[in-house]
Amino acid sequence: PIDKTKITAYAEDSEEVQKLPAADYDAIVMQSVPKAIRKKVTREILIGDGTTGHLVGIFDDGATAIDAATDLEITEINETTLDEIIYSFGGDEDVEDAAVLILNKKDLKAFATLRKENGDKVYDIVNNGNTGTIDGIPFILNSACKAISDAATLEGEYSMAYGPLSNYTLAIFSDIDVQRSTDYKFKQGIIAHRGSGFFGGNVTAKNGFLRVKKGTAV
């Protein structure tokens, strides 16, 4: 199921900002609101719990297209981790686009700093902003993922997702609407900026993603 829900973003600035010379800071705030909504949506695609104001995320139980029994547990990132993820993935449906690994930046660093006995890098990593490749496998960084390499990540918490992005359907029910108001906090001289849009999302292919969680240390 894909249910429609409202995703919002809110920002404030003071009326003094409008009086600053040379730079239109208030316009920059207005432009940042839809960016904030898009960033929020990318987090929701992973960790949304399906309640009001949230999508159904890949890591959520509401993503019923994924059988939890297919989840992969990894205790640490080593020289076999990427192979474990790639060869553990496989659903019953054919896909047309390449699979992508979604992970935390700390785990990307763990891949990048692994060395062989002779000092050579284990993985060939190409960075391009928050995307790139690990040994030719495309990756996307998302801070909503809990890093396996982070000691603060608890056992059983989801850390990565691997699969074709087309296996997640994001429905856009409306354009993002951004409004500006000087009435809400008029007494304090505060300008309010609020953006909203209606979206829905869920995994729509059987076992469309391999979910990787932090395993129990031996």
mmCIF file of C-alpha atoms in Angstrom:
data_model
loop_
_atom_site.group_PDB
_atom_site.id
_atom_site.type_symbol
_atom_site.label_atom_id
_atom_site.label_comp_id
_atom_site.label_asym_id
_atom_site.label_seq_id
_atom_site.Cartn_x
_atom_site.Cartn_y
_atom_site.Cartn_z
ATOM 1 C CA PRO A 1 0.000 0.000 0.000
ATOM 2 C CA ILE A 2 1.051 3.599 -0.713
ATOM 3 C CA ASP A 3 -0.823 6.125 1.411
ATOM 4 C CA LYS A 4 -0.801 9.879 0.852
ATOM 5 C CA THR A 5 0.675 11.956 3.674
ATOM 6 C CA LYS A 6 1.843 15.525 4.160
ATOM 7 C CA ILE A 7 5.563 16.238 4.530
ATOM 8 C CA THR A 8 6.429 19.682 5.891
ATOM 9 C CA ALA A 9 9.442 21.897 6.604
ATOM 10 C CA TYR A 10 9.540 25.102 8.628
ATOM 11 C CA ALA A 11 12.057 27.926 9.107
ATOM 12 C CA GLU A 12 12.153 31.319 10.765
ATOM 13 C CA ASP A 13 14.269 34.447 10.416
ATOM 14 C CA SER A 14 14.090 37.928 11.902
ATOM 15 C CA GLU A 15 12.780 40.999 10.133
ATOM 16 C CA GLU A 16 16.304 42.481 10.368
ATOM 17 C CA VAL A 17 17.391 39.960 7.746
ATOM 18 C CA GLN A 18 15.260 41.766 5.154
ATOM 19 C CA LYS A 19 17.082 45.010 5.852
ATOM 20 C CA LEU A 20 20.571 43.608 5.299
ATOM 21 C CA PRO A 21 22.251 45.235 2.291
ATOM 22 C CA ALA A 22 23.552 43.546 -0.847
ATOM 23 C CA ALA A 23 22.380 39.981 -0.139
ATOM 24 C CA ASP A 24 18.773 38.756 -0.181
ATOM 25 C CA TYR A 25 19.048 36.382 2.778
ATOM 26 C CA ASP A 26 15.287 36.084 3.151
ATOM 27 C CA ALA A 27 15.040 34.682 -0.388
ATOM 28 C CA ILE A 28 17.752 32.167 0.444
ATOM 29 C CA VAL A 29 15.692 30.975 3.409
ATOM 30 C CA MET A 30 12.685 30.584 1.111
ATOM 31 C CA GLN A 31 14.765 28.520 -1.312
ATOM 32 C CA SER A 32 16.056 26.294 1.480
ATOM 33 C CA VAL A 33 12.579 25.144 2.557
ATOM 34 C CA PRO A 34 11.863 22.887 -0.464
ATOM 35 C CA LYS A 35 15.436 21.560 -0.195
ATOM 36 C CA ALA A 36 14.709 20.640 3.421
ATOM 37 C CA ILE A 37 11.562 18.778 2.348
ATOM 38 C CA ARG A 38 13.480 16.803 -0.280
ATOM 39 C CA LYS A 39 16.146 15.910 2.298
ATOM 40 C CA LYS A 40 13.429 14.814 4.713
ATOM 41 C CA VAL A 41 11.856 12.634 2.019
ATOM 42 C CA THR A 42 15.192 10.869 1.383
ATOM 43 C CA ARG A 43 15.382 10.003 5.087
ATOM 44 C CA GLU A 44 11.761 8.847 5.080
ATOM 45 C CA ILE A 45 12.504 6.439 2.224
ATOM 46 C CA LEU A 46 14.779 4.606 4.653
ATOM 47 C CA ILE A 47 13.380 5.088 8.159
ATOM 48 C CA GLY A 48 9.783 6.313 7.729
ATOM 49 C CA ASP A 49 7.378 4.414 10.000
ATOM 50 C CA GLY A 50 4.254 4.833 7.884
ATOM 51 C CA THR A 51 2.366 6.934 10.443
ATOM 52 C CA THR A 52 0.794 10.316 9.648
ATOM 53 C CA GLY A 53 3.429 12.613 8.185
ATOM 54 C CA HIS A 54 5.759 9.740 7.315
ATOM 55 C CA LEU A 55 6.390 7.410 4.376
ATOM 56 C CA VAL A 56 6.923 3.663 4.728
ATOM 57 C CA GLY A 57 10.676 3.247 4.821
ATOM 58 C CA ILE A 58 12.796 0.386 3.563
ATOM 59 C CA PHE A 59 13.869 -0.374 7.143
ATOM 60 C CA ASP A 60 10.320 -0.343 8.529
ATOM 61 C CA ASP A 61 8.110 -3.368 9.218
ATOM 62 C CA GLY A 62 5.482 -1.705 7.019
ATOM 63 C CA ALA A 63 7.633 -2.550 3.983
ATOM 64 C CA THR A 64 5.847 -5.893 3.788
ATOM 65 C CA ALA A 65 7.268 -6.676 0.346
ATOM 66 C CA ILE A 66 10.544 -7.493 2.127
ATOM 67 C CA ASP A 67 10.779 -10.773 4.018
ATOM 68 C CA ALA A 68 12.647 -10.025 7.253
ATOM 69 C CA ALA A 69 14.227 -13.480 7.010
ATOM 70 C CA THR A 70 16.334 -12.185 4.104
ATOM 71 C CA ASP A 71 18.009 -9.516 6.268
ATOM 72 C CA LEU A 72 21.787 -9.850 6.472
ATOM 73 C CA GLU A 73 23.703 -9.373 9.730
ATOM 74 C CA ILE A 74 27.257 -8.012 9.636
ATOM 75 C CA THR A 75 29.391 -7.424 12.716
ATOM 76 C CA GLU A 76 32.223 -5.518 11.036
ATOM 77 C CA ILE A 77 33.336 -4.238 7.663
ATOM 78 C CA ASN A 78 36.159 -6.338 6.238
ATOM 79 C CA GLU A 79 37.540 -7.567 2.918
ATOM 80 C CA THR A 80 34.541 -9.857 2.270
ATOM 81 C CA THR A 81 31.733 -7.473 3.272
ATOM 82 C CA LEU A 82 30.891 -6.181 -0.210
ATOM 83 C CA ASP A 83 30.772 -9.702 -1.669
ATOM 84 C CA GLU A 84 28.546 -10.833 1.204
ATOM 85 C CA ILE A 85 26.076 -8.055 0.430
ATOM 86 C CA ILE A 86 26.078 -8.473 -3.351
ATOM 87 C CA TYR A 87 25.706 -12.243 -3.380
ATOM 88 C CA SER A 88 23.135 -12.294 -0.580
ATOM 89 C CA PHE A 89 20.774 -10.142 -2.629
ATOM 90 C CA GLY A 90 18.324 -11.725 -5.008
ATOM 91 C CA GLY A 91 14.576 -11.507 -5.312
ATOM 92 C CA ASP A 92 11.954 -13.211 -7.418
ATOM 93 C CA GLU A 93 11.475 -10.272 -9.787
ATOM 94 C CA ASP A 94 13.632 -9.106 -12.665
ATOM 95 C CA VAL A 95 14.897 -5.535 -12.588
ATOM 96 C CA GLU A 96 16.171 -3.275 -15.332
ATOM 97 C CA ASP A 97 18.490 -0.905 -13.466
ATOM 98 C CA ALA A 98 21.627 -1.471 -11.417
ATOM 99 C CA ALA A 99 21.552 -2.121 -7.691
ATOM 100 C CA VAL A 100 22.800 0.623 -5.360
ATOM 101 C CA LEU A 101 24.285 0.408 -1.863
ATOM 102 C CA ILE A 102 22.894 2.962 0.599
ATOM 103 C CA LEU A 103 25.109 3.483 3.640
ATOM 104 C CA ASN A 104 26.440 5.880 6.257
ATOM 105 C CA LYS A 105 29.559 7.967 5.583
ATOM 106 C CA LYS A 106 31.326 6.323 8.545
ATOM 107 C CA ASP A 107 30.926 2.918 6.923
ATOM 108 C CA LEU A 108 32.203 4.294 3.622
ATOM 109 C CA LYS A 109 35.281 5.436 5.523
ATOM 110 C CA ALA A 110 35.632 1.925 6.954
ATOM 111 C CA PHE A 111 35.602 0.499 3.394
ATOM 112 C CA ALA A 112 38.124 3.134 2.285
ATOM 113 C CA THR A 113 40.617 2.573 5.098
ATOM 114 C CA LEU A 114 40.858 -1.222 4.830
ATOM 115 C CA ARG A 115 44.313 -2.317 3.760
ATOM 116 C CA LYS A 116 45.902 -5.523 2.520
ATOM 117 C CA GLU A 117 49.034 -6.918 4.151
ATOM 118 C CA ASN A 118 51.183 -5.046 1.612
ATOM 119 C CA GLY A 119 49.457 -1.746 2.400
ATOM 120 C CA ASP A 120 47.304 -1.576 -0.743
ATOM 121 C CA LYS A 121 43.669 -0.571 -0.441
ATOM 122 C CA VAL A 122 41.186 -3.448 -0.324
ATOM 123 C CA TYR A 123 38.447 -1.494 -2.093
ATOM 124 C CA ASP A 124 38.674 0.926 -5.004
ATOM 125 C CA ILE A 125 36.424 3.846 -4.043
ATOM 126 C CA VAL A 126 35.460 6.728 -6.336
ATOM 127 C CA ASN A 127 33.750 9.664 -4.644
ATOM 128 C CA ASN A 128 31.398 12.126 -6.317
ATOM 129 C CA GLY A 129 29.720 14.193 -3.626
ATOM 130 C CA ASN A 130 27.378 11.936 -1.673
ATOM 131 C CA THR A 131 27.498 9.272 -4.396
ATOM 132 C CA GLY A 132 30.213 7.177 -6.024
ATOM 133 C CA THR A 133 31.293 3.576 -6.450
ATOM 134 C CA ILE A 134 32.944 0.868 -4.353
ATOM 135 C CA ASP A 135 34.684 -1.573 -6.691
ATOM 136 C CA GLY A 136 32.290 -0.392 -9.388
ATOM 137 C CA ILE A 137 29.174 -0.825 -7.221
ATOM 138 C CA PRO A 138 27.216 2.478 -7.004
ATOM 139 C CA PHE A 139 26.638 3.879 -3.527
ATOM 140 C CA ILE A 140 24.599 6.694 -1.983
ATOM 141 C CA LEU A 141 25.371 8.231 1.406
ATOM 142 C CA ASN A 142 22.480 8.797 3.791
ATOM 143 C CA SER A 143 22.891 9.750 7.453
ATOM 144 C CA ALA A 144 19.636 7.952 8.300
ATOM 145 C CA CYS A 145 21.627 4.705 8.116
ATOM 146 C CA LYS A 146 23.234 3.612 11.377
ATOM 147 C CA ALA A 147 26.909 2.868 10.793
ATOM 148 C CA ILE A 148 28.091 -0.669 11.501
ATOM 149 C CA SER A 149 31.537 0.768 12.241
ATOM 150 C CA ASP A 150 30.097 3.108 14.896
ATOM 151 C CA ALA A 151 30.323 1.676 18.418
ATOM 152 C CA ALA A 152 27.141 3.588 19.297
ATOM 153 C CA THR A 153 25.099 1.567 16.786
ATOM 154 C CA LEU A 154 23.166 -1.128 18.614
ATOM 155 C CA GLU A 155 23.009 -4.753 17.558
ATOM 156 C CA GLY A 156 20.031 -5.329 15.289
ATOM 157 C CA GLU A 157 19.840 -1.741 14.013
ATOM 158 C CA TYR A 158 19.619 -1.378 10.225
ATOM 159 C CA SER A 159 22.744 0.035 8.633
ATOM 160 C CA MET A 160 22.614 -0.470 4.864
ATOM 161 C CA ALA A 161 20.241 -1.256 2.026
ATOM 162 C CA TYR A 162 21.208 -2.792 -1.297
ATOM 163 C CA GLY A 163 18.984 -3.013 -4.347
ATOM 164 C CA PRO A 164 17.670 -1.202 -7.446
ATOM 165 C CA LEU A 165 16.180 2.184 -6.556
ATOM 166 C CA SER A 166 13.234 1.415 -8.861
ATOM 167 C CA ASN A 167 12.075 -1.161 -6.297
ATOM 168 C CA TYR A 168 10.934 1.724 -4.096
ATOM 169 C CA THR A 169 7.983 3.701 -5.435
ATOM 170 C CA LEU A 170 7.781 7.354 -4.409
ATOM 171 C CA ALA A 171 4.403 8.834 -5.277
ATOM 172 C CA ILE A 172 4.215 12.630 -5.553
ATOM 173 C CA PHE A 173 0.629 13.738 -5.055
ATOM 174 C CA SER A 174 1.299 17.483 -5.179
ATOM 175 C CA ASP A 175 3.987 20.054 -5.869
ATOM 176 C CA ILE A 176 5.841 21.558 -2.923
ATOM 177 C CA ASP A 177 4.032 24.708 -1.750
ATOM 178 C CA VAL A 178 6.137 27.296 0.123
ATOM 179 C CA GLN A 179 4.446 30.155 1.982
ATOM 180 C CA ARG A 180 5.790 33.100 3.925
ATOM 181 C CA SER A 181 4.046 34.806 6.837
ATOM 182 C CA THR A 182 4.788 37.848 8.991
ATOM 183 C CA ASP A 183 1.657 37.342 11.127
ATOM 184 C CA TYR A 184 2.488 34.281 13.254
ATOM 185 C CA LYS A 185 5.167 35.978 15.387
ATOM 186 C CA PHE A 186 4.512 39.608 14.457
ATOM 187 C CA LYS A 187 5.193 40.855 17.990
ATOM 188 C CA GLN A 188 8.674 39.308 17.995
ATOM 189 C CA GLY A 189 9.436 40.534 14.484
ATOM 190 C CA ILE A 190 9.864 36.985 13.200
ATOM 191 C CA ILE A 191 9.152 35.899 9.616
ATOM 192 C CA ALA A 192 7.883 32.328 9.233
ATOM 193 C CA HIS A 193 8.507 30.148 6.183
ATOM 194 C CA ARG A 194 6.586 26.917 5.741
ATOM 195 C CA GLY A 195 6.654 24.382 2.949
ATOM 196 C CA SER A 196 4.521 21.309 2.430
ATOM 197 C CA GLY A 197 3.801 18.628 -0.126
ATOM 198 C CA PHE A 198 1.850 15.385 -0.316
ATOM 199 C CA PHE A 199 3.855 12.217 -0.874
ATOM 200 C CA GLY A 200 3.590 8.471 -0.445
ATOM 201 C CA GLY A 201 6.090 5.666 -0.686
ATOM 202 C CA ASN A 202 6.750 1.976 -0.127
ATOM 203 C CA VAL A 203 8.840 -0.928 -1.393
ATOM 204 C CA THR A 204 6.908 -2.324 -4.366
ATOM 205 C CA ALA A 205 8.981 -5.338 -5.447
ATOM 206 C CA LYS A 206 9.236 -8.613 -3.573
ATOM 207 C CA ASN A 207 12.469 -8.566 -1.550
ATOM 208 C CA GLY A 208 13.379 -5.489 -3.562
ATOM 209 C CA PHE A 209 16.176 -4.578 -1.145
ATOM 210 C CA LEU A 210 18.635 -6.489 0.968
ATOM 211 C CA ARG A 211 18.631 -4.882 4.401
ATOM 212 C CA VAL A 212 21.868 -5.065 6.363
ATOM 213 C CA LYS A 213 21.807 -4.810 10.146
ATOM 214 C CA LYS A 214 24.525 -4.771 12.758
ATOM 215 C CA GLY A 215 25.129 -8.309 13.979
ATOM 216 C CA THR A 216 26.050 -9.645 17.378
ATOM 217 C CA ALA A 217 29.755 -9.495 18.069
ATOM 218 C CA VAL A 218 31.295 -12.901 18.803
#
